[in-house]
PDB file of C-alpha atoms in Angstrom:
ATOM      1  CA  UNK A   6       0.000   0.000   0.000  1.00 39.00           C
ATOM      2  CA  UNK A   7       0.934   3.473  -0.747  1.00 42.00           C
ATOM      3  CA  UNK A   8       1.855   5.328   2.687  1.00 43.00           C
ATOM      4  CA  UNK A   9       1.650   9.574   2.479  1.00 41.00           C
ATOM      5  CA  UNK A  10       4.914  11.197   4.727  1.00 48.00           C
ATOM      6  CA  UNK A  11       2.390  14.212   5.620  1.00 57.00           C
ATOM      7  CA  UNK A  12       2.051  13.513   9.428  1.00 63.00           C
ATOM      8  CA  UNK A  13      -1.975  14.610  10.478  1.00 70.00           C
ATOM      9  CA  UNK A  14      -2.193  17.602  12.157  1.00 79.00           C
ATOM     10  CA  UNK A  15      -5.282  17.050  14.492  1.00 85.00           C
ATOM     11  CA  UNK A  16      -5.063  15.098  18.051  1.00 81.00           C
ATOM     12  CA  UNK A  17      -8.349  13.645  17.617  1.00 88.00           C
ATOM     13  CA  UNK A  18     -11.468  13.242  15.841  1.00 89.00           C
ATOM     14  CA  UNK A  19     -13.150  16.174  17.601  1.00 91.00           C
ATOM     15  CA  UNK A  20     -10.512  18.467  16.463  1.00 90.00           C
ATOM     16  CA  UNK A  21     -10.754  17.880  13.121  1.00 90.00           C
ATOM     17  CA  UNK A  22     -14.866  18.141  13.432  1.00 92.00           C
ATOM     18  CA  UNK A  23     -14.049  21.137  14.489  1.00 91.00           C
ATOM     19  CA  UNK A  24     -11.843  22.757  11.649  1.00 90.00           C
ATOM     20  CA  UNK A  25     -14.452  21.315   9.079  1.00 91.00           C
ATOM     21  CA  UNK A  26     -17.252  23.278   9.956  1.00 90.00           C
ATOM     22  CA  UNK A  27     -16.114  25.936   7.856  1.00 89.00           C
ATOM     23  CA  UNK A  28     -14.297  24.433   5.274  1.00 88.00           C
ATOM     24  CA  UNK A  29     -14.533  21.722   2.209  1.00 89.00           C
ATOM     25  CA  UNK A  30     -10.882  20.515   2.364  1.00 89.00           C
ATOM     26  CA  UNK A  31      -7.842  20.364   5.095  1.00 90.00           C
ATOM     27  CA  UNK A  32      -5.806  23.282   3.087  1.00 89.00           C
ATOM     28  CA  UNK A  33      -7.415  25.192   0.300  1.00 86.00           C
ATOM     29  CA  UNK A  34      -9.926  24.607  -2.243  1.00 85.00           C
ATOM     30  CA  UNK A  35      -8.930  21.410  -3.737  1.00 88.00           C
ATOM     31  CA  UNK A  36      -7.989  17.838  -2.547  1.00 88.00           C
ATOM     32  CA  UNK A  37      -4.294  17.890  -1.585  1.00 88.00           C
ATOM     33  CA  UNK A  38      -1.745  15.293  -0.020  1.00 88.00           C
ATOM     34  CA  UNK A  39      -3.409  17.068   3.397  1.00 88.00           C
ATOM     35  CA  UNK A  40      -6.319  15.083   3.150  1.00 87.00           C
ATOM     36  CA  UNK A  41      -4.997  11.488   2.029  1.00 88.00           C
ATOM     37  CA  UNK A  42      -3.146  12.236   5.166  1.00 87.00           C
ATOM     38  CA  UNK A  43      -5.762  13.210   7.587  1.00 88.00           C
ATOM     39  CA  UNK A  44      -7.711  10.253   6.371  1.00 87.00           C
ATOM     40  CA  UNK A  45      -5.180   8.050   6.710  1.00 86.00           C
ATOM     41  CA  UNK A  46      -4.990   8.467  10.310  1.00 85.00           C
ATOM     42  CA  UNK A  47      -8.493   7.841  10.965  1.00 85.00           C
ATOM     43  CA  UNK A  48      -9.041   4.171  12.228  1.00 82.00           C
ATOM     44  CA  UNK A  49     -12.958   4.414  10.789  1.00 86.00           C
ATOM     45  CA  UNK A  50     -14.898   6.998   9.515  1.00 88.00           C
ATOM     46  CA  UNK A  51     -17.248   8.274  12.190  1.00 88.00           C
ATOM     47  CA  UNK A  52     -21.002   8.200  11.713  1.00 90.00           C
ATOM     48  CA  UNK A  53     -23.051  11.457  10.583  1.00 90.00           C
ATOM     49  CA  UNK A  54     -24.606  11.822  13.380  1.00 90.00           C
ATOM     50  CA  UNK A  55     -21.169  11.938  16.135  1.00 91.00           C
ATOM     51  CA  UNK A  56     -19.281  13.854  13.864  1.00 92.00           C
ATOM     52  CA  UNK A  57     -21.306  15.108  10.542  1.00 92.00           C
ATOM     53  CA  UNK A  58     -18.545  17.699   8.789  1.00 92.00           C
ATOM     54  CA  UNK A  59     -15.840  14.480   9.420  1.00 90.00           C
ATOM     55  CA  UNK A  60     -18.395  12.294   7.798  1.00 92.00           C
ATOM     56  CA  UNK A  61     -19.274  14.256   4.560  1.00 90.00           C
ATOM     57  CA  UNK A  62     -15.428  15.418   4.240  1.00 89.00           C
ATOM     58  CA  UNK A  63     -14.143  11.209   4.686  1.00 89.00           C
ATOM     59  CA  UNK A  64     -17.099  10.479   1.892  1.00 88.00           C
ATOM     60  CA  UNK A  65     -16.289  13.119  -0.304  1.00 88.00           C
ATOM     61  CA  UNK A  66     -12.315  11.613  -0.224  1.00 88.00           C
ATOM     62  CA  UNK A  67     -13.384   8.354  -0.380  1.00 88.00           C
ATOM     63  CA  UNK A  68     -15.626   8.977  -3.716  1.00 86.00           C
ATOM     64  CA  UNK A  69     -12.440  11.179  -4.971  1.00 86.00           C
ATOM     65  CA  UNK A  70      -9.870   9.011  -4.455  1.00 82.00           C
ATOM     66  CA  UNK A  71     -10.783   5.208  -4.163  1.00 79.00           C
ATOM     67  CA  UNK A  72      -8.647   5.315  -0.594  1.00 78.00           C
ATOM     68  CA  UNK A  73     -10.435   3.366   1.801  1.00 69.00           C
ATOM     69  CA  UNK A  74     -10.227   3.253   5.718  1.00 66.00           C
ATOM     70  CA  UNK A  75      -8.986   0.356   7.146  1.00 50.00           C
ATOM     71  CA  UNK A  76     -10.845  -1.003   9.887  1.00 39.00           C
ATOM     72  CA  UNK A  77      -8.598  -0.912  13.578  1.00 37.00           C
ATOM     73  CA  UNK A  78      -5.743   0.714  11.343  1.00 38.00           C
ATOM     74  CA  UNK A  79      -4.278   4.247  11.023  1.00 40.00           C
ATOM     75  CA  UNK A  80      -3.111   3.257   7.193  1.00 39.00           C
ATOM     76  CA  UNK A  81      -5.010   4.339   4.083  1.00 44.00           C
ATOM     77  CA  UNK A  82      -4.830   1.801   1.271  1.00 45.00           C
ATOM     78  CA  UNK A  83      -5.307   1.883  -2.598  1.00 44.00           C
ATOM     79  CA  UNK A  84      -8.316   0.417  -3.891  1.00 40.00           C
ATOM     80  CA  UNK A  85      -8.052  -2.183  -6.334  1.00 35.00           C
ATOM     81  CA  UNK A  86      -8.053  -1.185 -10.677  1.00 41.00           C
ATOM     82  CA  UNK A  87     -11.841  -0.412 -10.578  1.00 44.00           C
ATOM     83  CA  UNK A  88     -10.724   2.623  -7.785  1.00 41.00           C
ATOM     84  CA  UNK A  89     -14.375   4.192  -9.244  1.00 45.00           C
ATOM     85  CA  UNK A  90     -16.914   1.201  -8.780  1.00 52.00           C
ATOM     86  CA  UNK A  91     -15.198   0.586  -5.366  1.00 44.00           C
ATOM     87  CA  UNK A  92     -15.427   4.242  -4.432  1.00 46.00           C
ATOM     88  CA  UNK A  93     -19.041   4.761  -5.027  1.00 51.00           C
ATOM     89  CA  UNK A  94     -20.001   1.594  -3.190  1.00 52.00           C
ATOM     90  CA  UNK A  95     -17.976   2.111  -0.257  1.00 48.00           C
ATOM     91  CA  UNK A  96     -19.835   5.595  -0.109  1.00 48.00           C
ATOM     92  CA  UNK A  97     -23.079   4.172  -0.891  1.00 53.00           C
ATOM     93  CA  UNK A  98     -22.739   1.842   1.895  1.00 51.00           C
ATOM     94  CA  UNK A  99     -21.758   4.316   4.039  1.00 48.00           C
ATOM     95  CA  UNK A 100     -25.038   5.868   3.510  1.00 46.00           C
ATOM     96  CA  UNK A 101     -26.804   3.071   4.404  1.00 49.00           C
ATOM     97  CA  UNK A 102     -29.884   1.951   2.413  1.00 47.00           C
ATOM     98  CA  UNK A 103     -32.400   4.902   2.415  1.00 47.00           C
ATOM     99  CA  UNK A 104     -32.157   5.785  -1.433  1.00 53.00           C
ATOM    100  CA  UNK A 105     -34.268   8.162  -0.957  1.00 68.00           C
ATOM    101  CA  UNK A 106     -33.719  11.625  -2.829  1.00 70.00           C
ATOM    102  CA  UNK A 107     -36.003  14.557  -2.365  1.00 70.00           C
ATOM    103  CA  UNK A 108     -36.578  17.302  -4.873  1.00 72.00           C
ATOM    104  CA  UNK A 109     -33.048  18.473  -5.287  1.00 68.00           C
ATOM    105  CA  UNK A 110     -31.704  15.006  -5.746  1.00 69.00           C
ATOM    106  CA  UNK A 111     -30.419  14.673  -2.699  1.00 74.00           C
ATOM    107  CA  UNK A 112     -30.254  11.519   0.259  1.00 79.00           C
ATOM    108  CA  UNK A 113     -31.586  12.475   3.675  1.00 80.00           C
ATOM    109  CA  UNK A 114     -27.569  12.776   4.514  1.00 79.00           C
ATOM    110  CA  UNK A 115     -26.949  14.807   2.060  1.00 80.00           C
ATOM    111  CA  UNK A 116     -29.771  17.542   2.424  1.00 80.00           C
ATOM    112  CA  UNK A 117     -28.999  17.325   6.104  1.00 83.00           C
ATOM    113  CA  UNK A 118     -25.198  18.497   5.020  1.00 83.00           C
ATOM    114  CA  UNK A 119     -26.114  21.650   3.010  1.00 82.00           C
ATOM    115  CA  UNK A 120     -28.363  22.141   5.521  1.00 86.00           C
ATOM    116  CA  UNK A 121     -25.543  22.666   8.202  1.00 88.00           C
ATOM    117  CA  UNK A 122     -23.404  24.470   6.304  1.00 85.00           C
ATOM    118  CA  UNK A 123     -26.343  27.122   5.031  1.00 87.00           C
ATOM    119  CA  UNK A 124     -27.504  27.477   8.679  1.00 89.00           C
ATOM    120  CA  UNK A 125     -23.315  27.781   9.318  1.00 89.00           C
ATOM    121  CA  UNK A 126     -23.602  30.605   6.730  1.00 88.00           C
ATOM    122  CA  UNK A 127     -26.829  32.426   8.576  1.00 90.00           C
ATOM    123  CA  UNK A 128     -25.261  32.386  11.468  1.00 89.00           C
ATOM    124  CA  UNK A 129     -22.095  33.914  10.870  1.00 89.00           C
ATOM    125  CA  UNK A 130     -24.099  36.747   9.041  1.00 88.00           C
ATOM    126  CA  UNK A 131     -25.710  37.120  12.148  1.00 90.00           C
ATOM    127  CA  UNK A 132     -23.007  37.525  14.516  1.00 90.00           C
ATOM    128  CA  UNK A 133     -21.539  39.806  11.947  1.00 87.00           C
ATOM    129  CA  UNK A 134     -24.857  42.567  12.072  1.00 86.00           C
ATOM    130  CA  UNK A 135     -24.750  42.039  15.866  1.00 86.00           C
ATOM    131  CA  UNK A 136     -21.321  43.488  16.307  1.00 84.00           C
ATOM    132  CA  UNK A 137     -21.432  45.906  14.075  1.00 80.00           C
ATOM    133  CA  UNK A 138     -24.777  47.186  15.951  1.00 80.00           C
ATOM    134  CA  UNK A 139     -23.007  47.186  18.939  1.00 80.00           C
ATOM    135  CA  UNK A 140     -19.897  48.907  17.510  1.00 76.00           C
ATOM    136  CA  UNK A 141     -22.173  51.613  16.682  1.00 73.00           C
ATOM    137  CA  UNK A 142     -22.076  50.644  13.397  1.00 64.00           C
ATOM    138  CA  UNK A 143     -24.382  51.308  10.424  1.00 58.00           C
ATOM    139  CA  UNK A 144     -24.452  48.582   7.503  1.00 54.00           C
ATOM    140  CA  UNK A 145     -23.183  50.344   4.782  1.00 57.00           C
ATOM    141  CA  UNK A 146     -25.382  50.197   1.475  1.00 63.00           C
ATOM    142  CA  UNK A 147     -22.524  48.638  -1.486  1.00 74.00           C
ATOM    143  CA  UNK A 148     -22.183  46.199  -4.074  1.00 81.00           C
ATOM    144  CA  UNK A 149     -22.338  42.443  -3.040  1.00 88.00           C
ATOM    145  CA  UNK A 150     -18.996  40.770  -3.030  1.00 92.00           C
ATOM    146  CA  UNK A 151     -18.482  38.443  -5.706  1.00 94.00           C
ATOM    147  CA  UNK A 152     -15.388  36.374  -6.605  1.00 96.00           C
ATOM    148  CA  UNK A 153     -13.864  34.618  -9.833  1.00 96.00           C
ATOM    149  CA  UNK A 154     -13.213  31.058 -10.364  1.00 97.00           C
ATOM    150  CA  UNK A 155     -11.587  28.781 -12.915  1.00 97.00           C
ATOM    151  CA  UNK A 156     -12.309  25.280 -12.518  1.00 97.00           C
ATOM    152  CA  UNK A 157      -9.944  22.256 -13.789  1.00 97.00           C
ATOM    153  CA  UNK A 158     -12.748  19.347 -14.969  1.00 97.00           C
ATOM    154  CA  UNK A 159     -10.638  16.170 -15.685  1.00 96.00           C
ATOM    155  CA  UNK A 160     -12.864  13.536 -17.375  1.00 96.00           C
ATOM    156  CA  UNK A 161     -12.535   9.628 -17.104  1.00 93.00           C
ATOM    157  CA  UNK A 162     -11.760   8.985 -20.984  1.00 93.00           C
ATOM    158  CA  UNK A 163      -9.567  10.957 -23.854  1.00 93.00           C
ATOM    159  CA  UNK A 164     -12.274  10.506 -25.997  1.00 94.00           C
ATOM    160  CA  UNK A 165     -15.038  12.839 -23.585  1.00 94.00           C
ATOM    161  CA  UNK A 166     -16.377  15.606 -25.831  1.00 96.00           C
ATOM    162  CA  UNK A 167     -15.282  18.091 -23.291  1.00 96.00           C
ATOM    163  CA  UNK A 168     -17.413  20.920 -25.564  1.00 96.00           C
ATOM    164  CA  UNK A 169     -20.629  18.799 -24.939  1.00 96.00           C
ATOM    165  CA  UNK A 170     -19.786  18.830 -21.251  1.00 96.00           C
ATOM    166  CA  UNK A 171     -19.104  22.272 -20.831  1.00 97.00           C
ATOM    167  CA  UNK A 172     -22.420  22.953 -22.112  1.00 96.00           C
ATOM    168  CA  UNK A 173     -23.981  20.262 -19.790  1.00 96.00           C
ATOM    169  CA  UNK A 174     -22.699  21.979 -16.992  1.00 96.00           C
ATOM    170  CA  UNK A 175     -24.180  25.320 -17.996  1.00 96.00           C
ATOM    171  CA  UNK A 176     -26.909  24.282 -17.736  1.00 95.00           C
ATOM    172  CA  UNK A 177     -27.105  24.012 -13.602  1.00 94.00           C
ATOM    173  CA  UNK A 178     -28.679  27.538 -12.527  1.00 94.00           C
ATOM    174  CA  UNK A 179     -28.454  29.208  -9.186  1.00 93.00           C
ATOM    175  CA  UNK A 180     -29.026  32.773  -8.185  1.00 94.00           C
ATOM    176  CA  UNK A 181     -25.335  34.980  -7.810  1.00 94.00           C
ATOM    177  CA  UNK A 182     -23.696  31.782 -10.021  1.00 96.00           C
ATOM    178  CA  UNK A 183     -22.762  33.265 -13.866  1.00 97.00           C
ATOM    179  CA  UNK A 184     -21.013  30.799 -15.894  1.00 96.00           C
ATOM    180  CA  UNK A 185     -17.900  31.919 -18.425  1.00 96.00           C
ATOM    181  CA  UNK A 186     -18.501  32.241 -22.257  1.00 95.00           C
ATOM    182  CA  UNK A 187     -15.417  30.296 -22.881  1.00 95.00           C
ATOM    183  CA  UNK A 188     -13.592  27.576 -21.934  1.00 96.00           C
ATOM    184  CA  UNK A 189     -10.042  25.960 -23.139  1.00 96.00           C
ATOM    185  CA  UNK A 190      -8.895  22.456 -23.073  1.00 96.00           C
ATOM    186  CA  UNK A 191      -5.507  21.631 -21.658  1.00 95.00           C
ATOM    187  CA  UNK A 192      -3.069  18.242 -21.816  1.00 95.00           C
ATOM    188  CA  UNK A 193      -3.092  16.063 -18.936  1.00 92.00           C
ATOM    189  CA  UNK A 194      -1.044  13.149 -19.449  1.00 90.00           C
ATOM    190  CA  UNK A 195      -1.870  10.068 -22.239  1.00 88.00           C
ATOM    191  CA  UNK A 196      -3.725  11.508 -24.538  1.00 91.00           C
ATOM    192  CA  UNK A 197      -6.362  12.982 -21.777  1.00 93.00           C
ATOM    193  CA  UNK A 198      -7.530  16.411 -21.653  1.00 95.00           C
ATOM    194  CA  UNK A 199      -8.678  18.557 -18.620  1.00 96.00           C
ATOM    195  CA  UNK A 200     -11.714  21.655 -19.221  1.00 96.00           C
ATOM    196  CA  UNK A 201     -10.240  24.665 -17.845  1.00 97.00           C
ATOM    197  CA  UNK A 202     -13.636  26.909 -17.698  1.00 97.00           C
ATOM    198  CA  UNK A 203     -14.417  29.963 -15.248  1.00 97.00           C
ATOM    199  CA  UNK A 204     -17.766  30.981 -13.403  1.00 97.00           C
ATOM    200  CA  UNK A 205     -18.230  34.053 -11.526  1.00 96.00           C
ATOM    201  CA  UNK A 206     -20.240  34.173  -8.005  1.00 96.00           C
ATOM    202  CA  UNK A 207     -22.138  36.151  -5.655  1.00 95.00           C
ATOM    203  CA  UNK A 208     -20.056  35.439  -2.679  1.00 93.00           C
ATOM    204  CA  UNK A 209     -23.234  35.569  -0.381  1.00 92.00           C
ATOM    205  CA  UNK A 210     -25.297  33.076  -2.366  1.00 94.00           C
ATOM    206  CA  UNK A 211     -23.329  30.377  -3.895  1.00 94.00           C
ATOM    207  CA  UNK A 212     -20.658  28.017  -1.814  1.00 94.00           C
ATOM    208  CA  UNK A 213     -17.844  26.502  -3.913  1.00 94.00           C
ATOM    209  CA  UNK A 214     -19.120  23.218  -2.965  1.00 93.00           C
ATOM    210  CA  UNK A 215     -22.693  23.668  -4.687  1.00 92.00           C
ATOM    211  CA  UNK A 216     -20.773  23.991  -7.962  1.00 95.00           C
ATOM    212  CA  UNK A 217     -17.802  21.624  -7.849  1.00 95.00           C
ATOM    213  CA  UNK A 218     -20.429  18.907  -6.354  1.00 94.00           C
ATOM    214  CA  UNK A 219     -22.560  19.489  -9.119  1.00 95.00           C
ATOM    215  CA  UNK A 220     -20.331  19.291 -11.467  1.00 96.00           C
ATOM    216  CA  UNK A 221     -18.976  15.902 -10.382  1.00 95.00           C
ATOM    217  CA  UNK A 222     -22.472  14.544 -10.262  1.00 95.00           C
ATOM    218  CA  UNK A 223     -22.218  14.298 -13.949  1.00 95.00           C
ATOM    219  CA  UNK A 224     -19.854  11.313 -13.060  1.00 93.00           C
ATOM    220  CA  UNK A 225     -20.551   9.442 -16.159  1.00 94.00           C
ATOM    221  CA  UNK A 226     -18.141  12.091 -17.941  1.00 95.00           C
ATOM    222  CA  UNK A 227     -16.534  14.007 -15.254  1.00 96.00           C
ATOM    223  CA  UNK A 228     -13.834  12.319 -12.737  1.00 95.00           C
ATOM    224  CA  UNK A 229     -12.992  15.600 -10.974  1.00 95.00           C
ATOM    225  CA  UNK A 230     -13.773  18.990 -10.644  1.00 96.00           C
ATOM    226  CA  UNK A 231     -11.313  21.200  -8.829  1.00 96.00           C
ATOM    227  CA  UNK A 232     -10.909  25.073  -7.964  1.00 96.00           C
ATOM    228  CA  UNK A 233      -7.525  26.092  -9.964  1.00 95.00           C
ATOM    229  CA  UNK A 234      -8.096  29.813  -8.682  1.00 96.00           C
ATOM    230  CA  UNK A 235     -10.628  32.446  -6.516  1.00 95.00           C
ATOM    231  CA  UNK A 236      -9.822  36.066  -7.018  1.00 95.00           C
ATOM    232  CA  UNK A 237     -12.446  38.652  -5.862  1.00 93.00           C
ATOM    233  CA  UNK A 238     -13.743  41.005  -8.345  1.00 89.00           C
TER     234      UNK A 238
END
């Protein structure tokens, strides 16, 4: 098995709940060695219910990757060739077997998840308007923040009409999210081709986790969808 040098940087469990509440990944936008790392030193993955923002992260790696947590262990292992089959089973599983979806397409887990993290959002908004009342403060009347992004979209195949998915994934609407009008394909490695496209957002109504995770819902095509860059504009 492959073994990652990165030593974890949380004591426990409960730490690491803890720096997850406000963000998708250990460092940055984008899966790193960081998270293989963290994962690795997990001996299970903790239910949603203990530990929820530990549980969504571990699935999200799991379904990224093809590592799997072994059981009693603090190692990470490989899975086997089909690293994609596995993957989605293992986080299937995890889910347990309420298929379920309501109207956004989403388990009861997974509604629960952007749930917590909207309500993590209102209340940070909150606190924010109380302090500034007590300062003294009047909210000033400006322009809503908004930031660029380009996303990298790697698909499985060489042969993915990357033009045909672009335009599939302009097609998911949300208030504050405004797609590029071009995009540019860039080598990989063998032959494969990553979608370099950009999308511009309404900081205060779209998370960078509504658009990467919809974008790798379109798993038939896409393998991954990560944030190359976030620049406010």
């Amino acid at each position: 098995s492959k073994l990652y040098p990165i030593m974890p940087k949380f004591a426990n469990v409960d730490a690491l709940e803890k720096h997850l509440a406000t963000r998708s990944y250990i460092t940055g936008y984008a899966l790193s060695a960081d998270d293989k790392a963290e994962l690795s030193a997990l001996s299970s993955i903790p239910s949603f219910s203990s530990h929820p923002n530990v549980f969504r992260w571990a699935s999200h790696v799991v379904a990224l990757t093809g590592l799997c947590v072994v059981s009693g262990s603090s190692a990470a292992t490989e899975a086997a060739p089909s690293a994609k089959k596995a993957a989605e089973e293992s986080f299937d599983d995890m889910f347990g077997d309420d298929d379920e979806l309501n109207e956004e397409g989403e388990t009861a887990a997974e509604a629960a998840a952007t749930k917590a993290r909207h309500e993590r959002m209102e209340a940070a908004r909150k606190l924010k308007e109380e302090k500034d009342a007590k300062d003294g403060k009047k909210k000033a009347e400006k322009a809503p923040e908004k930031s660029l992004l380009v996303l990298d979209v790697k698909p499985w195949e060489a042969d993915t009409d990357l033009e045909a998915v672009w335009h599939k994934i302009k097609e998911y609407k949300q208030e504050g999210l405004f797609w590029g009008e071009t995009f540019k394909l860039e080598p990989v490695a063998y032959g494969i081709k990553k979608l370099v496209m950009t999308c511009s957002i309404v900081d205060a109504l779209v998370l960078v986790d509504d658009i990467t995770e919809n974008i790798e819902a379109l798993d038939e095509w896409v393998q991954s969808c990560t944030v190359a860059s976030m620049n406010k504009i």
